[in-house]
């Protein structure tokens, strides 16, 4: 290949690599949109959805209100995006557990570890997931449908663990409600500036629930289900 032609090929290759290294306009828009979601989720979680205005979110991001409207048409659309992101992260964690877990218990713990880690990473964006009833009715239906499917899969992991012997007999619905309730409140009290990292928090959650599930014996389950005897009255 002639030197001049080789030089043009190399230049074209360098230009291509440079273009691929610089975010496209669509990628930049997506990154900025994600920043809006994270800041809004942080504000919603701290002050409440109804006590946070679009002006508050725009001010925190140092952007004008017209700029905000390039990314979301209104506050309801923004709240829906926060819930959508939380569900996306949950489904990503479920898929990870399905790919890598051998037993039902493996899948439960992998899901918890992965989900808590990404939750801690995305604290701002998912900080409002407990505010379900503030969603617009059409958004609420979509979110509820995805939540129900997510819940069924998690209960399936627990049932699978009971069947394969990795989890003692228990109520799958109660188990899932317990660990998801704990996870959903992570954005409320956890701070990335605190003494523990998100990965350490995820590992701690997995250990706590592993210990709880594996130490539950049939006798313990019976004891917990028994009615308490009346306390003796002392004079």
Short mmCIF file of C-alpha atoms in Angstrom, two decimals:
data_model
loop_
_atom_site.label_atom_id
_atom_site.label_comp_id
_atom_site.label_asym_id
_atom_site.label_seq_id
_atom_site.Cartn_x
_atom_site.Cartn_y
_atom_site.Cartn_z
CA UNK A 1 0.00 0.00 0.00
CA UNK A 2 1.42 3.42 -0.95
CA UNK A 3 2.56 5.61 1.94
CA UNK A 4 -0.02 8.31 1.19
CA UNK A 5 -2.88 5.78 1.11
CA UNK A 6 -1.64 4.12 4.31
CA UNK A 7 -1.58 7.54 5.98
CA UNK A 8 -5.19 8.21 4.98
CA UNK A 9 -6.30 4.81 6.34
CA UNK A 10 -4.52 5.45 9.65
CA UNK A 11 -6.03 8.93 9.86
CA UNK A 12 -9.49 7.55 9.19
CA UNK A 13 -8.97 4.95 11.92
CA UNK A 14 -7.89 7.59 14.42
CA UNK A 15 -10.88 9.76 13.50
CA UNK A 16 -13.23 6.82 14.04
CA UNK A 17 -11.72 6.05 17.44
CA UNK A 18 -11.96 9.70 18.45
CA UNK A 19 -15.61 9.88 17.46
CA UNK A 20 -16.40 6.70 19.36
CA UNK A 21 -14.64 8.10 22.45
CA UNK A 22 -16.71 11.30 22.43
CA UNK A 23 -20.35 10.79 23.52
CA UNK A 24 -22.85 11.33 20.74
CA UNK A 25 -25.57 13.94 21.06
CA UNK A 26 -28.05 11.21 22.02
CA UNK A 27 -25.67 9.81 24.65
CA UNK A 28 -25.08 13.27 26.11
CA UNK A 29 -28.83 13.83 26.28
CA UNK A 30 -29.29 10.48 28.07
CA UNK A 31 -26.54 11.32 30.58
CA UNK A 32 -28.06 14.71 31.35
CA UNK A 33 -31.52 13.17 31.63
CA UNK A 34 -30.15 10.63 34.12
CA UNK A 35 -28.62 13.49 36.13
CA UNK A 36 -32.04 15.15 36.31
CA UNK A 37 -33.60 11.89 37.51
CA UNK A 38 -30.96 11.41 40.22
CA UNK A 39 -31.29 14.95 41.54
CA UNK A 40 -35.08 14.81 41.46
CA UNK A 41 -35.12 11.46 43.23
CA UNK A 42 -32.82 12.86 45.90
CA UNK A 43 -35.08 15.89 46.41
CA UNK A 44 -38.29 13.83 46.36
CA UNK A 45 -36.85 11.41 48.88
CA UNK A 46 -35.69 14.17 51.21
CA UNK A 47 -38.59 16.63 51.05
CA UNK A 48 -41.44 14.55 49.61
CA UNK A 49 -42.86 14.56 46.10
CA UNK A 50 -45.55 17.16 46.80
CA UNK A 51 -43.16 19.48 48.64
CA UNK A 52 -40.62 19.54 45.81
CA UNK A 53 -41.14 21.80 42.80
CA UNK A 54 -39.54 21.64 39.39
CA UNK A 55 -37.86 24.93 40.29
CA UNK A 56 -36.20 23.16 43.24
CA UNK A 57 -34.84 20.42 40.97
CA UNK A 58 -33.68 22.88 38.29
CA UNK A 59 -32.00 25.07 40.91
CA UNK A 60 -30.11 22.10 42.40
CA UNK A 61 -28.80 21.22 38.92
CA UNK A 62 -27.99 24.87 38.09
CA UNK A 63 -30.19 24.77 35.01
CA UNK A 64 -33.14 26.90 33.93
CA UNK A 65 -36.69 25.61 34.03
CA UNK A 66 -36.96 25.73 30.20
CA UNK A 67 -33.84 23.54 30.05
CA UNK A 68 -35.51 21.09 32.44
CA UNK A 69 -38.44 20.73 30.03
CA UNK A 70 -36.09 19.42 27.37
CA UNK A 71 -35.87 16.24 29.43
CA UNK A 72 -39.27 15.86 31.12
CA UNK A 73 -42.65 17.37 30.35
CA UNK A 74 -43.79 17.55 33.98
CA UNK A 75 -43.13 16.37 37.53
CA UNK A 76 -45.30 13.26 37.14
CA UNK A 77 -43.20 12.08 34.20
CA UNK A 78 -40.10 12.56 36.32
CA UNK A 79 -41.54 10.55 39.22
CA UNK A 80 -42.47 7.76 36.82
CA UNK A 81 -38.91 7.71 35.50
CA UNK A 82 -37.59 7.29 39.06
CA UNK A 83 -39.83 4.26 39.56
CA UNK A 84 -38.94 2.89 36.13
CA UNK A 85 -35.23 3.09 36.90
CA UNK A 86 -35.72 1.28 40.23
CA UNK A 87 -37.61 -1.51 38.46
CA UNK A 88 -34.97 -1.72 35.74
CA UNK A 89 -32.31 -2.19 38.42
CA UNK A 90 -34.42 -4.83 40.14
CA UNK A 91 -34.98 -6.79 36.94
CA UNK A 92 -31.28 -6.53 36.15
CA UNK A 93 -30.53 -8.04 39.58
CA UNK A 94 -33.04 -10.85 39.06
CA UNK A 95 -31.50 -11.71 35.69
CA UNK A 96 -28.03 -11.76 37.29
CA UNK A 97 -29.28 -14.16 39.98
CA UNK A 98 -30.95 -16.43 37.41
CA UNK A 99 -27.74 -16.66 35.39
CA UNK A 100 -25.43 -17.35 38.31
CA UNK A 101 -27.42 -19.07 41.06
CA UNK A 102 -27.40 -22.86 41.42
CA UNK A 103 -29.99 -23.16 44.21
CA UNK A 104 -32.96 -21.14 45.33
CA UNK A 105 -30.96 -19.72 48.23
CA UNK A 106 -28.11 -18.79 45.87
CA UNK A 107 -30.54 -16.84 43.70
CA UNK A 108 -32.11 -15.02 46.63
CA UNK A 109 -28.73 -13.96 48.04
CA UNK A 110 -27.24 -13.03 44.66
CA UNK A 111 -30.29 -10.91 43.92
CA UNK A 112 -30.08 -9.17 47.31
CA UNK A 113 -26.34 -8.52 46.98
CA UNK A 114 -26.62 -7.17 43.45
CA UNK A 115 -29.75 -5.09 44.10
CA UNK A 116 -28.45 -3.45 47.28
CA UNK A 117 -25.17 -2.58 45.54
CA UNK A 118 -26.89 -0.85 42.61
CA UNK A 119 -29.41 0.77 44.95
CA UNK A 120 -26.56 2.28 46.94
CA UNK A 121 -24.95 3.48 43.71
CA UNK A 122 -28.16 5.10 42.44
CA UNK A 123 -29.31 6.54 45.77
CA UNK A 124 -30.69 9.74 44.29
CA UNK A 125 -32.66 8.23 41.44
CA UNK A 126 -34.38 5.51 43.46
CA UNK A 127 -34.93 7.47 46.66
CA UNK A 128 -38.64 7.94 45.95
CA UNK A 129 -39.80 4.36 45.26
CA UNK A 130 -41.77 4.23 48.51
CA UNK A 131 -44.00 7.06 47.18
CA UNK A 132 -46.10 4.84 44.94
CA UNK A 133 -49.47 6.54 45.34
CA UNK A 134 -48.23 9.89 44.04
CA UNK A 135 -47.86 8.37 40.57
CA UNK A 136 -50.40 9.30 37.91
CA UNK A 137 -53.06 6.54 37.54
CA UNK A 138 -51.76 5.36 34.16
CA UNK A 139 -48.19 5.25 35.48
CA UNK A 140 -49.32 3.48 38.65
CA UNK A 141 -50.84 0.66 36.60
CA UNK A 142 -47.62 0.15 34.64
CA UNK A 143 -45.46 0.19 37.76
CA UNK A 144 -47.81 -2.13 39.67
CA UNK A 145 -47.78 -4.67 36.83
CA UNK A 146 -43.98 -4.73 36.79
CA UNK A 147 -43.82 -4.88 40.59
CA UNK A 148 -46.17 -7.86 40.64
CA UNK A 149 -44.07 -9.73 38.09
CA UNK A 150 -40.90 -8.93 40.04
CA UNK A 151 -42.51 -10.16 43.27
CA UNK A 152 -43.62 -13.43 41.62
CA UNK A 153 -40.08 -14.15 40.44
CA UNK A 154 -38.63 -13.51 43.91
CA UNK A 155 -41.23 -15.73 45.56
CA UNK A 156 -40.31 -18.33 42.95
CA UNK A 157 -36.67 -18.18 44.09
CA UNK A 158 -37.76 -18.83 47.69
CA UNK A 159 -40.09 -21.67 46.64
CA UNK A 160 -37.26 -23.16 44.58
CA UNK A 161 -35.03 -23.03 47.65
CA UNK A 162 -37.64 -24.81 49.76
CA UNK A 163 -37.97 -27.50 47.07
CA UNK A 164 -34.21 -28.06 46.69
CA UNK A 165 -33.59 -27.97 50.46
CA UNK A 166 -31.42 -24.84 50.54
CA UNK A 167 -34.16 -22.87 52.37
CA UNK A 168 -36.20 -24.32 55.26
CA UNK A 169 -40.01 -24.38 54.89
CA UNK A 170 -41.38 -20.84 55.18
CA UNK A 171 -43.89 -18.44 53.65
CA UNK A 172 -42.29 -17.10 50.42
CA UNK A 173 -44.51 -14.03 50.37
CA UNK A 174 -43.50 -13.06 53.90
CA UNK A 175 -39.80 -13.63 53.19
CA UNK A 176 -39.88 -11.47 50.06
CA UNK A 177 -41.87 -8.73 51.80
CA UNK A 178 -39.30 -8.72 54.59
CA UNK A 179 -36.16 -8.31 52.49
CA UNK A 180 -37.70 -6.02 49.87
CA UNK A 181 -39.09 -3.79 52.61
CA UNK A 182 -35.58 -3.49 54.05
CA UNK A 183 -34.00 -2.82 50.65
CA UNK A 184 -36.53 -0.17 49.62
CA UNK A 185 -35.62 1.93 52.65
CA UNK A 186 -31.88 1.89 51.95
CA UNK A 187 -31.98 5.28 50.13
CA UNK A 188 -33.66 6.83 53.16
CA UNK A 189 -30.89 6.11 55.68
CA UNK A 190 -27.77 5.07 53.77
CA UNK A 191 -25.18 7.66 52.76
CA UNK A 192 -22.34 6.98 50.35
CA UNK A 193 -20.30 9.43 52.44
CA UNK A 194 -20.68 7.19 55.50
CA UNK A 195 -18.27 4.58 56.86
CA UNK A 196 -19.51 1.73 54.62
CA UNK A 197 -19.41 1.42 50.85
CA UNK A 198 -22.36 0.20 48.82
CA UNK A 199 -20.58 -3.12 48.24
CA UNK A 200 -20.03 -3.58 51.98
CA UNK A 201 -23.67 -2.79 52.62
CA UNK A 202 -24.74 -5.33 49.98
CA UNK A 203 -22.54 -8.02 51.52
CA UNK A 204 -23.92 -7.27 55.00
CA UNK A 205 -27.51 -7.55 53.75
CA UNK A 206 -26.76 -10.88 52.08
CA UNK A 207 -25.15 -12.26 55.26
CA UNK A 208 -28.04 -11.12 57.45
CA UNK A 209 -30.66 -12.76 55.26
CA UNK A 210 -28.56 -15.89 54.70
CA UNK A 211 -28.26 -16.33 58.45
CA UNK A 212 -31.95 -15.70 58.96
CA UNK A 213 -33.08 -18.12 56.26
CA UNK A 214 -30.64 -20.90 57.04
CA UNK A 215 -31.17 -20.81 60.81
CA UNK A 216 -34.93 -21.09 60.51
CA UNK A 217 -35.77 -24.65 61.52
CA UNK A 218 -39.11 -26.39 61.49
CA UNK A 219 -39.24 -26.32 65.29
CA UNK A 220 -38.45 -22.59 65.34
CA UNK A 221 -41.17 -21.98 62.78
CA UNK A 222 -43.69 -23.86 64.91
CA UNK A 223 -42.65 -21.95 68.01
CA UNK A 224 -43.09 -18.62 66.26
CA UNK A 225 -46.54 -19.58 65.01
CA UNK A 226 -47.80 -20.64 68.46
CA UNK A 227 -50.08 -18.29 70.32
CA UNK A 228 -48.44 -16.66 73.29
CA UNK A 229 -49.67 -17.86 76.65
CA UNK A 230 -51.30 -15.19 78.81
CA UNK A 231 -48.78 -13.47 81.04
CA UNK A 232 -49.24 -14.33 84.71
CA UNK A 233 -50.76 -11.57 86.77
CA UNK A 234 -48.72 -10.66 89.80
CA UNK A 235 -50.04 -8.75 92.73
#
